[in-house]
Amino acid sequence: MKAAILGGGPAGLYFAISMKLRDPSHEVSVFERNKPDDTFGWGVVLSDETMSNFEDNDPVSEKMIRDNFAYWDDVKTVRGTESMTSSGHGFCGIGRKKLLMLLQNRARELGVILEFQADVSAERIEELRATFDVVVASDGLNSKTRTLYAEKFEPEIDMRLNHFVWLGTHQKFDDAFTFIFEETEHGWIWAHAYQFDADTATFIIECGPKVYKAFGFDTLNQEDSIALCEKIFARHLGGHALMTNANHIRGSAWIQFPRVTCENWYFDNVVLLGDASATAHYSIGSGSKLGMESAIMLAQELNCGKSLGDALQTYQDERKLQVLRVTSAARNSTEWFEEVERYLTLDLMQFTYSLLTRSQRISHENLRLRDPAWLASAEAWFQKRAGGTSSRSPMFAPFKLRNMELVNRIVVSPMAQYKAQDGMPTDWHFVHYAERAKGGAGLVFTEMLCVSKDGRITPGCPCIGVDQVPAWSRLVDFVHAETPAKICAQIGHAGRKGSTRLAWDGIDKPLPTGNWDLLSASAIALMEGNAEPKAMDRADMDTVMAQFVDAVKAAAAANFDMIEMHAAHGYLLASFISPVTNKRDDAYGGSLEHRMRFPLEVFHAMRAAWPAEKPMTVRISAHDWMADEGVIPEDAVDIAGMFKEAGADAINVSSGQTDKKEQPIYGRMFQVPFSDRVRNDIGAPTLVAGNIYEPDHVNSILMAGRADLVLLARPHLSDPYWTLHAAVELGDTEQAWPAPYEGGRRQANTLAERAKAVTT
């Protein structure tokens, strides 16, 4: 095979090496526009896992690289005069120039043709396509090849907010990968620093756009920009200068990071590799790793006997997914640094934990494996701050809202059961909720209890009013008598989403018979075939508000510990908040402040009717998933802030289900960023749900300060005793079980200990 490689960076060179290793008869040529010893970066970070992959692929070059490494195991967080170090992270650094020299030498040994200062114009690329079997575009994040064939590759380039400059220094930072955060007269600015050879370290300086402008970095030349950076970070540089190797660039050399993704990675005989196909933010140090590991797979596919088209298709299908996992983590890390001022007021312990787990690649239990002593100190800090006296995991820390005290942070999420009869709860509800209260959760939510029969979602949805008080009282009394759990009544009105079938008969579809009249903020049907609701007038508002108040009084009579007003998911109150469903031109439509008027009126009326010593929360949709047409996370902060000011004790941060045209982006813990934003921007406790299913998820969310209570829905459907079993999984023997189940607790813990002994 004749292979032309455009770009002589680490990915391109390593692909050339990998091809020749698999078949020395391949004719492999690398075309690089720069000189052999030109490089415009400083250090490259590689993990132990990546080096293991390199050793399997080519032990010779792996040893060459390893022999030139600077190793570190620690990550240090420095904020002003405070510092904290955690260990066990296992990374190594090498100078980019050194890495390129080593790979060039190895490529030459194997017979790769290296052509430097090559002018690879559009015409030249077309010529190479015609004369080589495959053209590998490894020409970086500003890939000429990708631009030339943009209609084929369909790239998207997202220019991120922060500005950064890539510098070096002889202050070695040889004890840890160091993050330095400095508060200046213009705001916060920070550095990512790590050693990569015997006497040099990378020193990447980053800041937000406001700080960048305020310091004038956009107008300074490189010399003045570097002098200013030396002054800002003087006490960390130990008298050493900052250095640039980007003298070829005009201006200060500060740039913004372009996040590159491509719909397609190949067409015909042209294939993208490394940063040309996808970029990973420098804050997780994976750009070279991704490119070089992709090079291994591409070489494997091109040497396994498949046709070129099949080989490139397999490479794209499999490697694109693997790269997406890393670039998604990189996106999380990027956004954390873009919003870092939100966290800089946290206690240094929690700030460090948030920093370490920012990408979601490092979890709570993974930190325990890396540095058990540090994590134990973090857990003890969390428990002490929560008023606990143990050293248990964060999920088992107590929590208090007004006079309600919870034994832990696990919550059974509201989940519709569709088992009510004519608005009345049945034995199903008693067994369902009682069983989950026995399962160890600190708080159990009911499903949405409707304020009237006309406010139900389906005929199977329960109400809460005078008629239902005895049934709900029976449940609440059992929970209080037999478990340490507290129980919350979630109260709402279906609005335009009402008069529909049970979920298993066709979710959101109208009833075949027996439909009832609907109300909403505006006369917009849920979807084609559903009834058009009446746009509420003042009389309707007064009627519904009175129904909410009666529901609150019924919840108080049943002795619920907490109530929640449901103002999310497109139900009645949410229909006023979202511009998707509120098209009114009166005092209750238009601006967000006007759209919030009726929900706030209802909230005030409910709060006034609810005992002062008991908490009340609000569930909101932080994102309608309809681009700028609906509520977006920035709006959610304002919405939550208004409810906080009105007296909400906590905000239950959810998203979506406003309209059928939504385009949600699901993923593990996908709603946690919304909770994080609300909690830390307005300073209010939050609850969060959304694809959270492991104890690790829960502990990571809590320890990082992204929420105060964590709701689990489906996990509690499959396992009512999720909390008890999670304690066993974590080796927590302090968790109490119901007295009649004590034998089960002992056996579960014994079996867990045996299993652990076998695996270790």
PDB file of C-alpha atoms in Angstrom, residues 89 208 475 570:
ATOM      1  CA  HIS A  89      -2.836   9.845  39.538  1.00  0.00           C
ATOM      2  CA  GLY A 208     -12.175  34.115  31.062  1.00  0.00           C
ATOM      3  CA  LEU A 475     -49.164   5.652  54.565  1.00  0.00           C
ATOM      4  CA  GLY A 570     -44.941  21.145  30.859  1.00  0.00           C
TER       5      GLY A 570
END
